[in-house]
């Protein structure tokens, strides 16, 4: 048990530094934590650390370093069959590449700039006719989280209900794919 703490402590401190704006210090600590988890053969914890490191690199405007960290995390999560984490990493990689993630709708520039990758994915699920419960299962969050996210999507796109959102998305299909949006450090993490 004590051995695992040697990786958790720098990971937690790195996240704290990230929140305080010290991206350089956070990157160093997260790299140390990833090495520790790798030595302990803890692939999911190592993957979570690479995911966090990718967010730090994104804040530092080092897209290639972020992409590399997220690719490493994706490989670890894939090997561990950690589907919720795979989805989260794919969302980050899609946002970094400025491409539409699988199932996400292309939104007009004014609206899409404010939506996170997960909000875009939720909007597309609603468009496809998913209930809140079904959407929650597909994006690995609670129904209440879906309701809160959907409220934000409505506000950001200027629509009032699911029907208007579906119509809005139908009309926006001819718009350009989403551009690189800022990282969302407050995104919902899988349980």
Short mmCIF file of C-alpha atoms in Angstrom, two decimals:
data_model
loop_
_atom_site.label_atom_id
_atom_site.label_comp_id
_atom_site.label_asym_id
_atom_site.label_seq_id
_atom_site.Cartn_x
_atom_site.Cartn_y
_atom_site.Cartn_z
CA UNK A 1 0.00 0.00 0.00
CA UNK A 2 2.75 2.47 0.94
CA UNK A 3 4.48 1.84 -2.41
CA UNK A 4 1.40 3.03 -4.36
CA UNK A 5 1.37 6.27 -2.37
CA UNK A 6 4.76 7.13 -3.89
CA UNK A 7 2.97 7.65 -7.22
CA UNK A 8 -0.23 9.17 -5.87
CA UNK A 9 1.50 11.95 -3.95
CA UNK A 10 3.35 13.55 -6.92
CA UNK A 11 0.24 13.06 -9.07
CA UNK A 12 -1.92 14.96 -6.56
CA UNK A 13 0.69 17.67 -6.04
CA UNK A 14 1.04 18.03 -9.80
CA UNK A 15 -2.72 18.54 -10.16
CA UNK A 16 -2.63 21.17 -7.41
CA UNK A 17 0.18 23.02 -9.17
CA UNK A 18 -1.78 22.82 -12.42
CA UNK A 19 -4.80 24.44 -10.75
CA UNK A 20 -2.54 27.13 -9.28
CA UNK A 21 -1.16 27.92 -12.74
CA UNK A 22 2.33 26.41 -12.30
CA UNK A 23 2.34 24.31 -15.46
CA UNK A 24 6.10 23.71 -15.44
CA UNK A 25 6.09 22.33 -11.90
CA UNK A 26 2.97 20.29 -12.63
CA UNK A 27 4.56 18.72 -15.71
CA UNK A 28 7.65 17.66 -13.73
CA UNK A 29 5.62 16.08 -10.93
CA UNK A 30 3.22 14.33 -13.29
CA UNK A 31 6.12 12.87 -15.27
CA UNK A 32 7.62 11.52 -12.04
CA UNK A 33 4.26 10.05 -11.04
CA UNK A 34 3.86 8.37 -14.45
CA UNK A 35 7.30 6.77 -14.12
CA UNK A 36 6.41 5.50 -10.64
CA UNK A 37 3.09 4.01 -11.80
CA UNK A 38 4.85 2.38 -14.77
CA UNK A 39 7.40 0.78 -12.43
CA UNK A 40 4.54 -0.45 -10.21
CA UNK A 41 2.69 -1.90 -13.25
CA UNK A 42 -0.39 0.25 -12.59
CA UNK A 43 -1.53 1.02 -16.18
CA UNK A 44 -4.77 2.85 -15.37
CA UNK A 45 -3.07 5.14 -12.85
CA UNK A 46 -0.22 5.69 -15.30
CA UNK A 47 -2.76 6.48 -18.03
CA UNK A 48 -4.62 8.94 -15.79
CA UNK A 49 -1.31 10.65 -15.08
CA UNK A 50 -0.50 10.92 -18.81
CA UNK A 51 -4.01 12.30 -19.37
CA UNK A 52 -3.38 15.00 -16.76
CA UNK A 53 0.06 15.68 -18.21
CA UNK A 54 -1.53 16.17 -21.63
CA UNK A 55 -3.84 18.82 -20.14
CA UNK A 56 -0.83 20.57 -18.65
CA UNK A 57 1.02 20.49 -21.97
CA UNK A 58 -2.06 21.85 -23.70
CA UNK A 59 -2.11 24.78 -21.27
CA UNK A 60 1.59 25.33 -22.04
CA UNK A 61 0.60 25.48 -25.73
CA UNK A 62 2.72 22.43 -26.52
CA UNK A 63 0.31 20.56 -28.79
CA UNK A 64 2.77 17.86 -29.85
CA UNK A 65 3.67 17.08 -26.21
CA UNK A 66 -0.04 16.98 -25.30
CA UNK A 67 -0.77 14.68 -28.24
CA UNK A 68 2.10 12.37 -27.22
CA UNK A 69 0.92 12.21 -23.58
CA UNK A 70 -2.67 11.51 -24.65
CA UNK A 71 -1.55 8.87 -27.17
CA UNK A 72 0.40 7.13 -24.39
CA UNK A 73 -2.67 7.33 -22.12
CA UNK A 74 -4.88 5.95 -24.89
CA UNK A 75 -2.56 2.97 -25.40
CA UNK A 76 -2.57 2.20 -21.68
CA UNK A 77 -6.35 2.54 -21.34
CA UNK A 78 -6.92 0.43 -24.46
CA UNK A 79 -4.71 -2.34 -23.11
CA UNK A 80 -6.56 -2.18 -19.76
CA UNK A 81 -9.95 -2.05 -21.58
CA UNK A 82 -10.87 1.08 -19.60
CA UNK A 83 -13.64 2.30 -21.93
CA UNK A 84 -14.69 5.47 -20.07
CA UNK A 85 -11.08 6.64 -20.00
CA UNK A 86 -10.62 5.76 -23.68
CA UNK A 87 -13.61 7.95 -24.54
CA UNK A 88 -12.25 10.84 -22.51
CA UNK A 89 -8.81 10.67 -24.16
CA UNK A 90 -10.40 10.44 -27.61
CA UNK A 91 -12.40 13.59 -26.82
CA UNK A 92 -9.19 15.42 -25.89
CA UNK A 93 -7.34 14.20 -28.98
CA UNK A 94 -10.28 15.20 -31.19
CA UNK A 95 -10.40 18.68 -29.67
CA UNK A 96 -6.66 19.08 -30.10
CA UNK A 97 -6.83 18.03 -33.74
CA UNK A 98 -9.79 20.32 -34.35
CA UNK A 99 -11.79 17.40 -35.68
CA UNK A 100 -15.23 16.19 -34.82
CA UNK A 101 -15.09 13.32 -32.36
CA UNK A 102 -17.05 10.21 -33.31
CA UNK A 103 -20.73 11.01 -32.96
CA UNK A 104 -20.22 14.74 -32.42
CA UNK A 105 -22.03 17.20 -34.64
CA UNK A 106 -20.38 20.09 -36.44
CA UNK A 107 -21.73 23.32 -34.98
CA UNK A 108 -21.71 26.85 -36.36
CA UNK A 109 -18.67 28.86 -35.34
CA UNK A 110 -20.42 31.14 -32.86
CA UNK A 111 -21.95 28.24 -30.93
CA UNK A 112 -19.26 25.58 -31.26
CA UNK A 113 -16.47 27.72 -29.83
CA UNK A 114 -18.10 27.59 -26.41
CA UNK A 115 -18.87 23.85 -26.33
CA UNK A 116 -16.51 21.27 -24.92
CA UNK A 117 -15.95 17.99 -26.78
CA UNK A 118 -18.23 16.19 -24.30
CA UNK A 119 -20.98 18.81 -24.78
CA UNK A 120 -20.70 18.38 -28.57
CA UNK A 121 -20.97 14.62 -28.13
CA UNK A 122 -24.00 14.98 -25.85
CA UNK A 123 -25.68 17.33 -28.34
CA UNK A 124 -25.27 14.74 -31.07
CA UNK A 125 -26.69 11.99 -28.86
CA UNK A 126 -29.75 14.17 -28.17
CA UNK A 127 -30.09 14.79 -31.88
CA UNK A 128 -30.05 11.02 -32.45
CA UNK A 129 -32.97 10.68 -30.03
CA UNK A 130 -31.24 9.41 -26.89
CA UNK A 131 -32.96 10.02 -23.58
CA UNK A 132 -30.94 11.62 -20.78
CA UNK A 133 -30.48 8.18 -19.20
CA UNK A 134 -29.26 6.65 -22.48
CA UNK A 135 -26.89 9.55 -23.08
CA UNK A 136 -25.56 9.21 -19.53
CA UNK A 137 -24.75 5.55 -20.15
CA UNK A 138 -23.02 6.30 -23.43
CA UNK A 139 -20.77 9.06 -22.11
CA UNK A 140 -20.26 7.41 -18.71
CA UNK A 141 -21.72 10.10 -16.45
CA UNK A 142 -24.79 10.35 -14.24
CA UNK A 143 -28.21 11.43 -15.49
CA UNK A 144 -27.94 14.60 -13.38
CA UNK A 145 -24.62 15.43 -15.06
CA UNK A 146 -26.28 15.01 -18.45
CA UNK A 147 -29.07 17.37 -17.37
CA UNK A 148 -26.55 20.00 -16.27
CA UNK A 149 -24.48 19.60 -19.44
CA UNK A 150 -27.60 19.81 -21.59
CA UNK A 151 -28.62 23.05 -19.86
CA UNK A 152 -25.19 24.49 -20.72
CA UNK A 153 -25.53 23.32 -24.33
CA UNK A 154 -28.94 25.02 -24.59
CA UNK A 155 -27.55 28.25 -23.17
CA UNK A 156 -24.46 28.22 -25.39
CA UNK A 157 -26.36 27.43 -28.60
CA UNK A 158 -29.32 29.69 -27.87
CA UNK A 159 -31.95 26.94 -28.07
CA UNK A 160 -34.66 26.17 -25.52
CA UNK A 161 -35.34 22.44 -25.87
CA UNK A 162 -34.32 19.13 -27.44
CA UNK A 163 -36.40 19.70 -30.57
CA UNK A 164 -34.79 23.08 -31.23
CA UNK A 165 -31.36 21.58 -30.55
CA UNK A 166 -31.97 18.80 -33.08
CA UNK A 167 -33.14 21.33 -35.68
CA UNK A 168 -30.17 23.56 -34.93
CA UNK A 169 -27.78 20.65 -35.44
CA UNK A 170 -29.49 19.62 -38.68
CA UNK A 171 -29.01 23.14 -40.04
CA UNK A 172 -25.40 23.25 -38.91
CA UNK A 173 -24.30 20.07 -40.72
CA UNK A 174 -22.83 22.13 -43.54
CA UNK A 175 -20.67 24.22 -41.23
CA UNK A 176 -16.94 23.65 -40.78
CA UNK A 177 -15.70 21.15 -38.19
CA UNK A 178 -14.92 22.57 -34.76
CA UNK A 179 -11.66 24.40 -34.38
CA UNK A 180 -9.23 23.82 -31.54
CA UNK A 181 -11.10 24.77 -28.38
CA UNK A 182 -9.49 25.52 -25.03
CA UNK A 183 -8.85 22.58 -22.75
CA UNK A 184 -11.58 21.95 -20.23
CA UNK A 185 -9.75 21.14 -17.00
CA UNK A 186 -13.08 20.81 -15.24
CA UNK A 187 -14.34 18.05 -17.49
CA UNK A 188 -16.15 15.19 -15.87
CA UNK A 189 -13.87 12.26 -15.12
CA UNK A 190 -15.10 8.71 -15.41
CA UNK A 191 -15.74 6.94 -12.12
#
